[in-house]
Short mmCIF file of C-alpha atoms and ligand atoms in Angstrom, two decimals:
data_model
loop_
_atom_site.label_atom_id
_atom_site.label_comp_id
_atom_site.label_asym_id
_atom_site.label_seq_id
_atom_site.Cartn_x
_atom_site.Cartn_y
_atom_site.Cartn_z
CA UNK A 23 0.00 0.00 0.00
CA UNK A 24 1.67 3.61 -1.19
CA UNK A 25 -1.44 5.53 0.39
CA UNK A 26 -2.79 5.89 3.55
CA UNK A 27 -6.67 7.21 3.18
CA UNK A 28 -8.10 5.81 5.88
CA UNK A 29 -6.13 6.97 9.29
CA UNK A 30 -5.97 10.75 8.12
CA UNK A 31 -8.20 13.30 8.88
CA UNK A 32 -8.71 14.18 5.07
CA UNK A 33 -9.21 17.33 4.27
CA UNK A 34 -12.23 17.08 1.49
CA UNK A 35 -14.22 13.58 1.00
CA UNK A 36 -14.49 14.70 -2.50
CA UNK A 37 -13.81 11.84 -5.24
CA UNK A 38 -13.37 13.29 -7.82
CA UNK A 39 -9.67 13.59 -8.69
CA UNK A 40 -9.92 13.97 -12.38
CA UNK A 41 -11.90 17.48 -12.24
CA UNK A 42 -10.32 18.92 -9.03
CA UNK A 43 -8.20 22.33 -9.33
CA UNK A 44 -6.22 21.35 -6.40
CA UNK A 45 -4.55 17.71 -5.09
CA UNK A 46 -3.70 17.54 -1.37
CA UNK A 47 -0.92 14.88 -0.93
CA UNK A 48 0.85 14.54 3.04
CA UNK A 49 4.30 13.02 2.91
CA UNK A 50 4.86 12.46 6.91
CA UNK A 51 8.92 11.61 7.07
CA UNK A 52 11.19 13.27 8.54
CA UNK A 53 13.67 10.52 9.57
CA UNK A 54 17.10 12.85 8.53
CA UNK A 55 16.03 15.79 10.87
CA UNK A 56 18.82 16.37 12.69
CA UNK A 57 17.49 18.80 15.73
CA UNK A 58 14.25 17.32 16.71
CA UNK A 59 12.09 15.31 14.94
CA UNK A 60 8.36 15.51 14.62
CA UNK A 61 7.52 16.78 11.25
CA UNK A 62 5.86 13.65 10.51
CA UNK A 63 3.15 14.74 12.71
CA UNK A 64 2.75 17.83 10.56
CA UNK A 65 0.05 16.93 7.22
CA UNK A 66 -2.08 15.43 10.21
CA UNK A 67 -1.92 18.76 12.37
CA UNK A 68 -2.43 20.97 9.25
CA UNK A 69 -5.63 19.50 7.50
CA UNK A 70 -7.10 19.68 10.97
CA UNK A 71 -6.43 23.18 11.05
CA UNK A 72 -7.42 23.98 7.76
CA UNK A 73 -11.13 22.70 8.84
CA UNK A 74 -10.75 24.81 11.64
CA UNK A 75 -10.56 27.84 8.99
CA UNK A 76 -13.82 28.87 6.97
CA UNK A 77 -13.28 26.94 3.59
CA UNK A 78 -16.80 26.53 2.56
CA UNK A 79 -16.82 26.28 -1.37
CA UNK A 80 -13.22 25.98 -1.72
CA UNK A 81 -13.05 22.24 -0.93
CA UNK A 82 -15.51 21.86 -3.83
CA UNK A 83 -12.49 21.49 -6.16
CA UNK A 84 -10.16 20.35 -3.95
CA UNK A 85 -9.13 16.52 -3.61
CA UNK A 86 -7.00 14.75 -0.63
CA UNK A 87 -5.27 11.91 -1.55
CA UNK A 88 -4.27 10.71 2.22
CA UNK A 89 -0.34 10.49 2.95
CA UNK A 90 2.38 8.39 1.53
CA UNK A 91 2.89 5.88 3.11
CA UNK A 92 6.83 6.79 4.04
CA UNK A 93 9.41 3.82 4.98
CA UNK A 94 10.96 5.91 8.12
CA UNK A 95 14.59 5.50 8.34
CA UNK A 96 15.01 5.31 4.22
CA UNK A 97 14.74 8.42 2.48
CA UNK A 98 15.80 6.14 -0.63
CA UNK A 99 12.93 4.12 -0.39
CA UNK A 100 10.05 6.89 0.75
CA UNK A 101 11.08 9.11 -2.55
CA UNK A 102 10.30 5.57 -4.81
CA UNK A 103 6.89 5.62 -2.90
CA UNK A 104 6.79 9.28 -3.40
CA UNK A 105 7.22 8.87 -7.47
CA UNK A 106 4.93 6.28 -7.78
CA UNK A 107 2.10 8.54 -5.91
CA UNK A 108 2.72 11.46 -7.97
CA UNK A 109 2.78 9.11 -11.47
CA UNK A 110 -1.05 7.76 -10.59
CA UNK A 111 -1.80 10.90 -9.70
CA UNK A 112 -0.50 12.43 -12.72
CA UNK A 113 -2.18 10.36 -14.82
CA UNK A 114 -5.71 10.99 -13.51
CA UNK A 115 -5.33 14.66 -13.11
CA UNK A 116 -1.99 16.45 -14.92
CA UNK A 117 -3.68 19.79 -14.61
CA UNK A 118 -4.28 20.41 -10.97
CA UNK A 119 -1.93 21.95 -8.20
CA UNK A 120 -0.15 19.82 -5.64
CA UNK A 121 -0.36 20.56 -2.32
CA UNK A 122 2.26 18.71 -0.79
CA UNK A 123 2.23 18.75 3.12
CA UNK A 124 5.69 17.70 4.77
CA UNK A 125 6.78 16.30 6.24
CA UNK A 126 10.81 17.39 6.29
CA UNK A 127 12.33 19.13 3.47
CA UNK A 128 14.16 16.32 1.64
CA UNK A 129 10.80 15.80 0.44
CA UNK A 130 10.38 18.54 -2.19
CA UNK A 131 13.10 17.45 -3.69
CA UNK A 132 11.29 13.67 -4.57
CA UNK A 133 7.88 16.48 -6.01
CA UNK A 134 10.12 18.84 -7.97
CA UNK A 135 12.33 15.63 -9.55
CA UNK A 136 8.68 14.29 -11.10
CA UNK A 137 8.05 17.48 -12.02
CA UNK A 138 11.27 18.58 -13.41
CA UNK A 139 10.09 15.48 -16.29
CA UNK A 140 6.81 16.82 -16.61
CA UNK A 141 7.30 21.00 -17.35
CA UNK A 142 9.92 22.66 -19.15
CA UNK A 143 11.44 25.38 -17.68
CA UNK A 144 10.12 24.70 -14.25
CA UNK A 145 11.00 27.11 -11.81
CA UNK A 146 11.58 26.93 -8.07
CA UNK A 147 10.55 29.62 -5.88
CA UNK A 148 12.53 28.20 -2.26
CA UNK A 149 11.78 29.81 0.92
CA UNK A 150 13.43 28.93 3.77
CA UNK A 151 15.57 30.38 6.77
CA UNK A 152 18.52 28.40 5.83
CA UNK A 153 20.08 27.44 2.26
CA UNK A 154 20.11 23.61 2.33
CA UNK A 155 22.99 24.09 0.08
CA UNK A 156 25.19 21.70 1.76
CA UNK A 157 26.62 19.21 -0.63
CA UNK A 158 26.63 16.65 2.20
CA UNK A 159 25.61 16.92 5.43
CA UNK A 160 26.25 14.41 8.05
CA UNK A 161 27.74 11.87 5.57
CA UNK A 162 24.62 12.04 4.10
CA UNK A 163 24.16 13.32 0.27
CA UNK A 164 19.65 13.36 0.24
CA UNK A 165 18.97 15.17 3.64
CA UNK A 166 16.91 18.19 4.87
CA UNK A 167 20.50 20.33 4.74
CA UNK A 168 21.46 19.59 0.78
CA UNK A 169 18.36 19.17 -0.57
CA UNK A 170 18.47 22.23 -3.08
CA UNK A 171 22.12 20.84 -4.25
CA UNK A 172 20.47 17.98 -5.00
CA UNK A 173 17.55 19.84 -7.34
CA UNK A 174 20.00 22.63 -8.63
CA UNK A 175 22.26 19.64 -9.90
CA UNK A 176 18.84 18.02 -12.04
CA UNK A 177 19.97 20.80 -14.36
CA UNK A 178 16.53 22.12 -16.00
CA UNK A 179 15.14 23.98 -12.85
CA UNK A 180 15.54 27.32 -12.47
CA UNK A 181 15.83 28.36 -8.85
CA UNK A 182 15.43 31.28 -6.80
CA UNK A 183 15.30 31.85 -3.28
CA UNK A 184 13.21 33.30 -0.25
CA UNK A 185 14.54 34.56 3.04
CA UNK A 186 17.29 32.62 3.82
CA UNK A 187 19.58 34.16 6.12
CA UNK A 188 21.45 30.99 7.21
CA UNK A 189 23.63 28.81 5.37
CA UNK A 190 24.62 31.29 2.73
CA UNK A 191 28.05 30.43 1.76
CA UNK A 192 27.11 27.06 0.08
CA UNK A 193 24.57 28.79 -2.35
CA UNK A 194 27.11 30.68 -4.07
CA UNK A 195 28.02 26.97 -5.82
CA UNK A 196 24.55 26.72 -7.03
CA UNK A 197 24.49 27.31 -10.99
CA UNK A 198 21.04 27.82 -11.23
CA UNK A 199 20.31 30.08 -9.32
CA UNK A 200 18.58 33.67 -10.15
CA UNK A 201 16.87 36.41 -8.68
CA UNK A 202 13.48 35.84 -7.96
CA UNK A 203 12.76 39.10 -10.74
CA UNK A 204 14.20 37.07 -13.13
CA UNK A 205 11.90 34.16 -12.72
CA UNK A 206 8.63 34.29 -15.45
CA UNK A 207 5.34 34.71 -14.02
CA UNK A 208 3.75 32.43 -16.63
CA UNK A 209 6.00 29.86 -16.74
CA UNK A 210 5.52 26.76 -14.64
CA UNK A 211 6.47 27.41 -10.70
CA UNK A 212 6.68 25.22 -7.48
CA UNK A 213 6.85 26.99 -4.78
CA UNK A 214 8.30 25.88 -1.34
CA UNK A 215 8.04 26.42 1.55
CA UNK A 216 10.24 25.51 4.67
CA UNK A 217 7.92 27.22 7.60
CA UNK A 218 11.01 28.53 9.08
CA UNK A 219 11.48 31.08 6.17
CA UNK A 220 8.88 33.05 9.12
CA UNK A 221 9.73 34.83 11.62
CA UNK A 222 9.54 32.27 15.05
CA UNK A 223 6.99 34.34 16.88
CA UNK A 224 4.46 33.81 14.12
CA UNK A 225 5.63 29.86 13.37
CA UNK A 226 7.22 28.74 16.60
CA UNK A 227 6.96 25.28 15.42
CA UNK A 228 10.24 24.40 13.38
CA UNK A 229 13.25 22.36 14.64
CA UNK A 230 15.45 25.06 13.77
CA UNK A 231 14.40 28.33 14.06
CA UNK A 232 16.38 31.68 12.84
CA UNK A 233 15.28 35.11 13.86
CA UNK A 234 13.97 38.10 11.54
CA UNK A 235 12.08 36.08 9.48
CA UNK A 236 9.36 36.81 6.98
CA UNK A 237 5.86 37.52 8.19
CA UNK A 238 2.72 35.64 6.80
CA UNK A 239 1.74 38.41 4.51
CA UNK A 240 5.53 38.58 2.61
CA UNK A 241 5.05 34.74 1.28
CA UNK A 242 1.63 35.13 0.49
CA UNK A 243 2.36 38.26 -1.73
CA UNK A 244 5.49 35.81 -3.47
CA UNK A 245 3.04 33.06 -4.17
CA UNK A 246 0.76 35.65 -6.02
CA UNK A 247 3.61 36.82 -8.11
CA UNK A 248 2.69 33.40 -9.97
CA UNK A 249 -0.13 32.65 -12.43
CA UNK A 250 1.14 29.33 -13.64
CA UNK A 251 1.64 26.97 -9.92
CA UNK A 252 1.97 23.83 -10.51
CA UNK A 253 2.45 22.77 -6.90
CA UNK A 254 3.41 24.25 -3.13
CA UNK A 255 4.75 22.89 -0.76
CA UNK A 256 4.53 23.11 3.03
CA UNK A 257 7.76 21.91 4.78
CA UNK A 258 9.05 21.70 8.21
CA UNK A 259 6.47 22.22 10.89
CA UNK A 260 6.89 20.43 13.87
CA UNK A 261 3.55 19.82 15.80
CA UNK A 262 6.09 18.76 19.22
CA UNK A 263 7.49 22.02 19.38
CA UNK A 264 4.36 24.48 19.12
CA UNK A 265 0.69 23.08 18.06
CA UNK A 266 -1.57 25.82 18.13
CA UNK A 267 -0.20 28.59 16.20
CA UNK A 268 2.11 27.26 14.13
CA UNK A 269 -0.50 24.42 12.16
CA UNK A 270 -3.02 27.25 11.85
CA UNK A 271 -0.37 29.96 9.78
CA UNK A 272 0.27 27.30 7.74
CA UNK A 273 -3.45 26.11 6.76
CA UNK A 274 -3.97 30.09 6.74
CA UNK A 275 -1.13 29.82 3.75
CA UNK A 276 -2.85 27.13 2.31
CA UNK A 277 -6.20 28.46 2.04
CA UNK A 278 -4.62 32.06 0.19
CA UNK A 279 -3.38 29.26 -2.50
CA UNK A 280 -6.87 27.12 -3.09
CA UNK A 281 -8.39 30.90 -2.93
CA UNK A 282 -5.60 31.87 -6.00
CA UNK A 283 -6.41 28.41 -8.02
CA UNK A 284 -9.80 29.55 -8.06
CA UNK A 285 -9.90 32.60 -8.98
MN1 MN B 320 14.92 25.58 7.04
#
């Protein structure tokens, strides 16, 4: 079994994945976090919030397809689950916007690798607090810490970045990265998001958290710079560490996106 349906808290009980606008999918691993872990606890913690918000006819288009069903402890094997997920989905639905809920962030770079094969010129909008630049990290070459090495070396994705203010020497070996005013607003975009690109008051619950951070508002107005998202990502909350206002900004973040898909 690659999907767990039936122990989340889905977000929509609609069935209908070949007409939805938008595809929730919850990737619950977070076995190379380094700090604390926890972020597996994360896609259940943020579709509970998101009912908590007002959502009404919005979930009219959306579809949840549960969580991957991760193998903790093998990032090798959880991104082969991953790309067999995405391929069924793709083939019932190539049109709609992922939603993917980490989850650490190793996992975008398993979304944006399928994707990468799907859209030319894909571009990467990455926000984060820290660069994830490292080419290894811990003896480890896939990991939370090196995970935009890792896409920046797929060749074919353009890449700019969001609020880091951490781990900035490494990015200066990235070759393909830009300005984020040099990225096309029509062209196909993933945005993603590591929570901790915020500032900690407003998302307390990361494993690593940097001060001076975004607010809520910033990375909602950098997701509307895009009229062509093909998926977003929402990385790096850790339910242990803070569960009450930390889930909810990030549903809140959510919702602006399912409100842009519609309009
Ligand atoms: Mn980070």
């Amino acid at each position: 079994m690659l999907l767990n349906t039936s122990r989340n808290f889905l977000v929509s009980e609609n069935e209908n994945i070949e007409e939805a606008k938008v595809i929730v999918l919850g990737v619950p691993f977070d076995s190379t976090e380094t700090t604390l872990p926890g972020q597996r606890l994360a896609p259940l913690e943020i579709r509970k919030a998101l009912l908590s918000l007002e959502l009404n006819e919005l979930l009219d288009e959306v579809y949840d397809a549960g969580d991957v069903v991760v193998v903790h402890g093998s990032v090798k094997k959880t991104m082969e689950r991953l790309e067999d997920v995405l391929n069924d989905i793709w083939k019932r639905n190539n049109r709609a916007v992922l939603l993917v809920l980490g989850g650490e962030h190793t996992v975008t770079y398993g979304v944006v690798k399928f994707l990468a094969t799907k859209f030319n010129e894909l571009q990467l909008v990455f926000m984060d607090a820290h660069g994830d630049a490292y080419d290894e990290y811990m003896g480890l070459k896939l990991c939370h810490a090196t995970v935009l090495k890792r896409i920046d070396e797929l060749g074919n994705v353009k890449i700019a970045t969001v609020g880091i203010r951490e781990e900035l020497e490494e990015l200066s070996n990235l070759k393909n990265l830009v300005s984020i005013d040099d990225l096309n607003r029509e062209k196909p975009t993933y945005v993603s998001i590591d929570v901790d690109v915020l500032d900690p008051s407003l998302m307390p619950g990361v494993s690593d958290p940097v001060p001076i951070g975004l607010k809520v508002e910033n990375v909602i107005n950098y997701i509307k710079r895009f009229d062509f998202l093909v998926g977003v990502d929402v990385v790096e909350l850790n339910p242990i560490l803070e569960n009450n206002i930390s889930p909810r900004t990030a549903a809140w973040i959510m919702r602006e996106i399912m409100m842009k898909v519609r309009m």
